[in-house]
Amino acid sequence: MSTETTGTYLTLDDGRPAVRFSRTYDHPIDRVWQFVTDTDELAHWFPSHAEIELREGGTIKFSGDPNLEDATGRVLAVDPPRHLSFSWGGDELRFDLEELDEKRTRFTLTNVLEAENTAARNGAGWEVCLSALDAHARGEVFEGPHAGAGAPWQEVYQAYVEAGIPSGAPIPGTD
């Protein structure tokens, strides 16, 4: 995995901090939508087991992370196959898909942060998870953990810190 950072730290119009990632996948939009919403597809890259009740106000159950307690989130908005946003803890995750042509889709993940000092930590974590999604989208198997303390995120985290991205939040599983 590269230590190059692909996330962008930003402040949204409403003043909330966020980290944003964008990828282009050589798949139709409906296939990329499955990567974002299907429990079996999420298992290849998402940091927690997630079961989504795919409707506005629906429940999302997060489980299986050895460093975090099981949790429940809410679907904030859904517009298949273009947008999904939901709460996870105090954060909000937004997935936006844009059809570039019949075979290519731009995928954008925006992690709206509850606390600014989580930007470097979350950015590094998403880098690892999205590397797993990139591999899965290419039909490859991502070797090694894609979440948790054993994931290869430390060098990426350091790169975010060195770039001046807000940091200092506790990192689960490293205490």
PDB file of C-alpha atoms in Angstrom:
ATOM      1  CA  MET A   1       0.000   0.000   0.000  1.00  0.00           C
ATOM      2  CA  SER A   2       1.267   3.456  -0.904  1.00  0.00           C
ATOM      3  CA  THR A   3       1.815   6.099   1.757  1.00  0.00           C
ATOM      4  CA  GLU A   4       0.504   8.723  -0.660  1.00  0.00           C
ATOM      5  CA  THR A   5      -2.513  10.514   0.763  1.00  0.00           C
ATOM      6  CA  THR A   6      -5.526  10.811  -1.520  1.00  0.00           C
ATOM      7  CA  GLY A   7      -7.934  12.424   0.923  1.00  0.00           C
ATOM      8  CA  THR A   8      -8.639  16.116   1.086  1.00  0.00           C
ATOM      9  CA  TYR A   9      -9.348  17.911   4.359  1.00  0.00           C
ATOM     10  CA  LEU A  10     -12.027  20.572   4.007  1.00  0.00           C
ATOM     11  CA  THR A  11     -14.537  22.681   5.884  1.00  0.00           C
ATOM     12  CA  LEU A  12     -18.078  22.314   4.567  1.00  0.00           C
ATOM     13  CA  ASP A  13     -20.335  25.308   3.943  1.00  0.00           C
ATOM     14  CA  ASP A  14     -22.023  24.687   7.305  1.00  0.00           C
ATOM     15  CA  GLY A  15     -18.647  24.902   9.088  1.00  0.00           C
ATOM     16  CA  ARG A  16     -18.214  21.189   9.810  1.00  0.00           C
ATOM     17  CA  PRO A  17     -14.814  19.576   9.116  1.00  0.00           C
ATOM     18  CA  ALA A  18     -14.596  16.679   6.678  1.00  0.00           C
ATOM     19  CA  VAL A  19     -12.237  14.455   4.735  1.00  0.00           C
ATOM     20  CA  ARG A  20     -13.127  13.590   1.137  1.00  0.00           C
ATOM     21  CA  PHE A  21     -11.909  10.875  -1.226  1.00  0.00           C
ATOM     22  CA  SER A  22     -12.676  10.358  -4.885  1.00  0.00           C
ATOM     23  CA  ARG A  23     -12.063   7.366  -7.123  1.00  0.00           C
ATOM     24  CA  THR A  24     -13.060   6.378 -10.637  1.00  0.00           C
ATOM     25  CA  TYR A  25     -14.093   2.761 -11.105  1.00  0.00           C
ATOM     26  CA  ASP A  26     -14.377   0.899 -14.394  1.00  0.00           C
ATOM     27  CA  HIS A  27     -17.852  -0.338 -13.514  1.00  0.00           C
ATOM     28  CA  PRO A  28     -21.379   0.864 -14.275  1.00  0.00           C
ATOM     29  CA  ILE A  29     -23.006   2.967 -11.563  1.00  0.00           C
ATOM     30  CA  ASP A  30     -25.318   0.112 -10.468  1.00  0.00           C
ATOM     31  CA  ARG A  31     -22.302  -2.099  -9.731  1.00  0.00           C
ATOM     32  CA  VAL A  32     -20.565   0.619  -7.695  1.00  0.00           C
ATOM     33  CA  TRP A  33     -23.840   1.178  -5.829  1.00  0.00           C
ATOM     34  CA  GLN A  34     -23.620  -2.473  -4.753  1.00  0.00           C
ATOM     35  CA  PHE A  35     -20.102  -1.828  -3.367  1.00  0.00           C
ATOM     36  CA  VAL A  36     -21.645   0.875  -1.151  1.00  0.00           C
ATOM     37  CA  THR A  37     -24.923  -0.738  -0.077  1.00  0.00           C
ATOM     38  CA  ASP A  38     -24.714  -4.542  -0.195  1.00  0.00           C
ATOM     39  CA  THR A  39     -23.595  -6.200   3.050  1.00  0.00           C
ATOM     40  CA  ASP A  40     -21.569  -8.860   1.228  1.00  0.00           C
ATOM     41  CA  GLU A  41     -19.822  -6.233  -0.932  1.00  0.00           C
ATOM     42  CA  LEU A  42     -19.130  -3.970   2.052  1.00  0.00           C
ATOM     43  CA  ALA A  43     -17.388  -6.881   3.755  1.00  0.00           C
ATOM     44  CA  HIS A  44     -14.573  -6.576   1.203  1.00  0.00           C
ATOM     45  CA  TRP A  45     -13.633  -3.036   2.231  1.00  0.00           C
ATOM     46  CA  PHE A  46     -15.762  -1.319   4.880  1.00  0.00           C
ATOM     47  CA  PRO A  47     -14.140  -1.199   8.349  1.00  0.00           C
ATOM     48  CA  SER A  48     -17.105  -2.774  10.139  1.00  0.00           C
ATOM     49  CA  HIS A  49     -19.760  -5.323   9.275  1.00  0.00           C
ATOM     50  CA  ALA A  50     -22.689  -3.161   8.156  1.00  0.00           C
ATOM     51  CA  GLU A  51     -26.307  -4.112   7.569  1.00  0.00           C
ATOM     52  CA  ILE A  52     -28.250  -1.260   5.969  1.00  0.00           C
ATOM     53  CA  GLU A  53     -32.012  -0.782   5.923  1.00  0.00           C
ATOM     54  CA  LEU A  54     -31.880   1.172   2.662  1.00  0.00           C
ATOM     55  CA  ARG A  55     -34.497   3.872   3.189  1.00  0.00           C
ATOM     56  CA  GLU A  56     -34.407   7.355   4.673  1.00  0.00           C
ATOM     57  CA  GLY A  57     -34.635   6.928   8.446  1.00  0.00           C
ATOM     58  CA  GLY A  58     -33.580   3.285   8.123  1.00  0.00           C
ATOM     59  CA  THR A  59     -31.263   1.618  10.591  1.00  0.00           C
ATOM     60  CA  ILE A  60     -27.660   0.618   9.978  1.00  0.00           C
ATOM     61  CA  LYS A  61     -26.148  -1.963  12.306  1.00  0.00           C
ATOM     62  CA  PHE A  62     -22.356  -1.861  12.708  1.00  0.00           C
ATOM     63  CA  SER A  63     -20.620  -4.846  14.287  1.00  0.00           C
ATOM     64  CA  GLY A  64     -17.545  -7.017  14.235  1.00  0.00           C
ATOM     65  CA  ASP A  65     -14.846  -4.437  14.965  1.00  0.00           C
ATOM     66  CA  PRO A  66     -12.716  -5.744  17.861  1.00  0.00           C
ATOM     67  CA  ASN A  67     -11.815  -2.174  18.881  1.00  0.00           C
ATOM     68  CA  LEU A  68     -15.293  -0.657  18.850  1.00  0.00           C
ATOM     69  CA  GLU A  69     -18.583  -1.572  20.426  1.00  0.00           C
ATOM     70  CA  ASP A  70     -21.418  -2.588  18.139  1.00  0.00           C
ATOM     71  CA  ALA A  71     -23.406   0.484  17.139  1.00  0.00           C
ATOM     72  CA  THR A  72     -26.464   1.628  15.243  1.00  0.00           C
ATOM     73  CA  GLY A  73     -26.680   4.488  12.760  1.00  0.00           C
ATOM     74  CA  ARG A  74     -29.422   6.104  10.708  1.00  0.00           C
ATOM     75  CA  VAL A  75     -29.816   6.524   6.978  1.00  0.00           C
ATOM     76  CA  LEU A  76     -30.007  10.294   6.481  1.00  0.00           C
ATOM     77  CA  ALA A  77     -30.639  10.303   2.734  1.00  0.00           C
ATOM     78  CA  VAL A  78     -30.795   7.766  -0.062  1.00  0.00           C
ATOM     79  CA  ASP A  79     -31.183   8.324  -3.811  1.00  0.00           C
ATOM     80  CA  PRO A  80     -30.334   5.034  -5.577  1.00  0.00           C
ATOM     81  CA  PRO A  81     -27.920   4.648  -7.292  1.00  0.00           C
ATOM     82  CA  ARG A  82     -26.409   8.100  -6.778  1.00  0.00           C
ATOM     83  CA  HIS A  83     -26.350   9.017  -3.088  1.00  0.00           C
ATOM     84  CA  LEU A  84     -26.324   7.450   0.353  1.00  0.00           C
ATOM     85  CA  SER A  85     -25.589   9.228   3.613  1.00  0.00           C
ATOM     86  CA  PHE A  86     -25.809   7.905   7.139  1.00  0.00           C
ATOM     87  CA  SER A  87     -24.736   8.616  10.681  1.00  0.00           C
ATOM     88  CA  TRP A  88     -22.064   6.548  12.368  1.00  0.00           C
ATOM     89  CA  GLY A  89     -21.306   7.603  15.902  1.00  0.00           C
ATOM     90  CA  GLY A  90     -21.065  11.383  15.741  1.00  0.00           C
ATOM     91  CA  ASP A  91     -19.821  11.343  12.134  1.00  0.00           C
ATOM     92  CA  GLU A  92     -21.743  11.361   8.881  1.00  0.00           C
ATOM     93  CA  LEU A  93     -20.680   9.337   5.854  1.00  0.00           C
ATOM     94  CA  ARG A  94     -21.750  10.478   2.394  1.00  0.00           C
ATOM     95  CA  PHE A  95     -21.346   8.366  -0.720  1.00  0.00           C
ATOM     96  CA  ASP A  96     -21.930  10.105  -4.032  1.00  0.00           C
ATOM     97  CA  LEU A  97     -21.775   8.254  -7.351  1.00  0.00           C
ATOM     98  CA  GLU A  98     -21.600   9.942 -10.734  1.00  0.00           C
ATOM     99  CA  GLU A  99     -22.009   8.000 -13.960  1.00  0.00           C
ATOM    100  CA  LEU A 100     -19.186   9.083 -16.279  1.00  0.00           C
ATOM    101  CA  ASP A 101     -20.294   6.754 -19.068  1.00  0.00           C
ATOM    102  CA  GLU A 102     -21.930   3.328 -19.314  1.00  0.00           C
ATOM    103  CA  LYS A 103     -18.853   1.599 -17.890  1.00  0.00           C
ATOM    104  CA  ARG A 104     -17.246   4.125 -15.530  1.00  0.00           C
ATOM    105  CA  THR A 105     -18.380   5.710 -12.276  1.00  0.00           C
ATOM    106  CA  ARG A 106     -16.888   8.410 -10.073  1.00  0.00           C
ATOM    107  CA  PHE A 107     -17.159   7.419  -6.406  1.00  0.00           C
ATOM    108  CA  THR A 108     -16.853  10.132  -3.752  1.00  0.00           C
ATOM    109  CA  LEU A 109     -16.758   9.429  -0.026  1.00  0.00           C
ATOM    110  CA  THR A 110     -17.081  12.370   2.340  1.00  0.00           C
ATOM    111  CA  ASN A 111     -16.578  11.683   6.043  1.00  0.00           C
ATOM    112  CA  VAL A 112     -18.147  14.638   7.878  1.00  0.00           C
ATOM    113  CA  LEU A 113     -16.359  14.692  11.216  1.00  0.00           C
ATOM    114  CA  GLU A 114     -17.813  15.232  14.657  1.00  0.00           C
ATOM    115  CA  ALA A 115     -14.413  16.457  15.843  1.00  0.00           C
ATOM    116  CA  GLU A 116     -11.734  18.151  13.757  1.00  0.00           C
ATOM    117  CA  ASN A 117      -8.877  16.255  15.475  1.00  0.00           C
ATOM    118  CA  THR A 118     -10.130  12.976  13.972  1.00  0.00           C
ATOM    119  CA  ALA A 119      -9.258  14.065  10.399  1.00  0.00           C
ATOM    120  CA  ALA A 120      -5.782  12.452  10.157  1.00  0.00           C
ATOM    121  CA  ARG A 121      -6.905   9.276  11.934  1.00  0.00           C
ATOM    122  CA  ASN A 122     -10.024   8.815   9.834  1.00  0.00           C
ATOM    123  CA  GLY A 123      -8.230   9.836   6.646  1.00  0.00           C
ATOM    124  CA  ALA A 124      -5.581   7.170   7.180  1.00  0.00           C
ATOM    125  CA  GLY A 125      -8.228   4.582   7.978  1.00  0.00           C
ATOM    126  CA  TRP A 126     -10.196   5.378   4.833  1.00  0.00           C
ATOM    127  CA  GLU A 127      -7.028   5.166   2.747  1.00  0.00           C
ATOM    128  CA  VAL A 128      -6.602   1.547   3.863  1.00  0.00           C
ATOM    129  CA  CYS A 129     -10.271   0.715   3.366  1.00  0.00           C
ATOM    130  CA  LEU A 130     -10.383   2.329  -0.068  1.00  0.00           C
ATOM    131  CA  SER A 131      -7.244   0.444  -1.105  1.00  0.00           C
ATOM    132  CA  ALA A 132      -9.210  -2.713  -0.321  1.00  0.00           C
ATOM    133  CA  LEU A 133     -12.175  -1.400  -2.342  1.00  0.00           C
ATOM    134  CA  ASP A 134      -9.866  -0.473  -5.238  1.00  0.00           C
ATOM    135  CA  ALA A 135      -8.486  -4.035  -5.262  1.00  0.00           C
ATOM    136  CA  HIS A 136     -11.978  -5.547  -5.012  1.00  0.00           C
ATOM    137  CA  ALA A 137     -13.189  -3.366  -7.900  1.00  0.00           C
ATOM    138  CA  ARG A 138     -10.303  -4.707 -10.012  1.00  0.00           C
ATOM    139  CA  GLY A 139     -11.272  -8.283  -9.097  1.00  0.00           C
ATOM    140  CA  GLU A 140      -8.262  -8.735  -6.822  1.00  0.00           C
ATOM    141  CA  VAL A 141      -8.104  -9.926  -3.250  1.00  0.00           C
ATOM    142  CA  PHE A 142      -6.736  -7.379  -0.795  1.00  0.00           C
ATOM    143  CA  GLU A 143      -4.144  -9.110   1.351  1.00  0.00           C
ATOM    144  CA  GLY A 144      -4.041  -8.348   5.053  1.00  0.00           C
ATOM    145  CA  PRO A 145      -6.463  -6.494   7.288  1.00  0.00           C
ATOM    146  CA  HIS A 146      -8.287  -3.502   5.889  1.00  0.00           C
ATOM    147  CA  ALA A 147      -9.322  -2.181   9.293  1.00  0.00           C
ATOM    148  CA  GLY A 148      -8.142  -2.210  12.861  1.00  0.00           C
ATOM    149  CA  ALA A 149      -4.786  -1.734  14.538  1.00  0.00           C
ATOM    150  CA  GLY A 150      -3.115  -4.379  12.354  1.00  0.00           C
ATOM    151  CA  ALA A 151      -3.897  -2.498   9.144  1.00  0.00           C
ATOM    152  CA  PRO A 152      -1.007  -0.718   7.375  1.00  0.00           C
ATOM    153  CA  TRP A 153      -2.302   2.767   8.172  1.00  0.00           C
ATOM    154  CA  GLN A 154       0.482   4.104  10.413  1.00  0.00           C
ATOM    155  CA  GLU A 155       2.664   5.523   7.602  1.00  0.00           C
ATOM    156  CA  VAL A 156      -0.365   7.072   5.935  1.00  0.00           C
ATOM    157  CA  TYR A 157      -1.439   8.585   9.261  1.00  0.00           C
ATOM    158  CA  GLN A 158       2.025  10.099   9.650  1.00  0.00           C
ATOM    159  CA  ALA A 159       1.824  11.544   6.138  1.00  0.00           C
ATOM    160  CA  TYR A 160      -1.485  13.224   7.025  1.00  0.00           C
ATOM    161  CA  VAL A 161      -0.007  14.618  10.251  1.00  0.00           C
ATOM    162  CA  GLU A 162       3.050  15.924   8.378  1.00  0.00           C
ATOM    163  CA  ALA A 163       0.722  17.576   5.848  1.00  0.00           C
ATOM    164  CA  GLY A 164      -0.883  19.527   8.696  1.00  0.00           C
ATOM    165  CA  ILE A 165      -4.181  17.644   8.764  1.00  0.00           C
ATOM    166  CA  PRO A 166      -5.770  17.988  12.251  1.00  0.00           C
ATOM    167  CA  SER A 167      -4.790  15.077  14.486  1.00  0.00           C
ATOM    168  CA  GLY A 168      -4.606  14.030  18.115  1.00  0.00           C
ATOM    169  CA  ALA A 169      -7.767  11.939  18.516  1.00  0.00           C
ATOM    170  CA  PRO A 170      -7.396   8.576  20.271  1.00  0.00           C
ATOM    171  CA  ILE A 171      -6.760   5.669  17.928  1.00  0.00           C
ATOM    172  CA  PRO A 172      -8.777   2.570  18.883  1.00  0.00           C
ATOM    173  CA  GLY A 173      -6.722  -0.569  19.401  1.00  0.00           C
ATOM    174  CA  THR A 174      -3.407   1.193  19.997  1.00  0.00           C
ATOM    175  CA  ASP A 175      -3.672   1.870  23.734  1.00  0.00           C
TER     176      ASP A 175
END
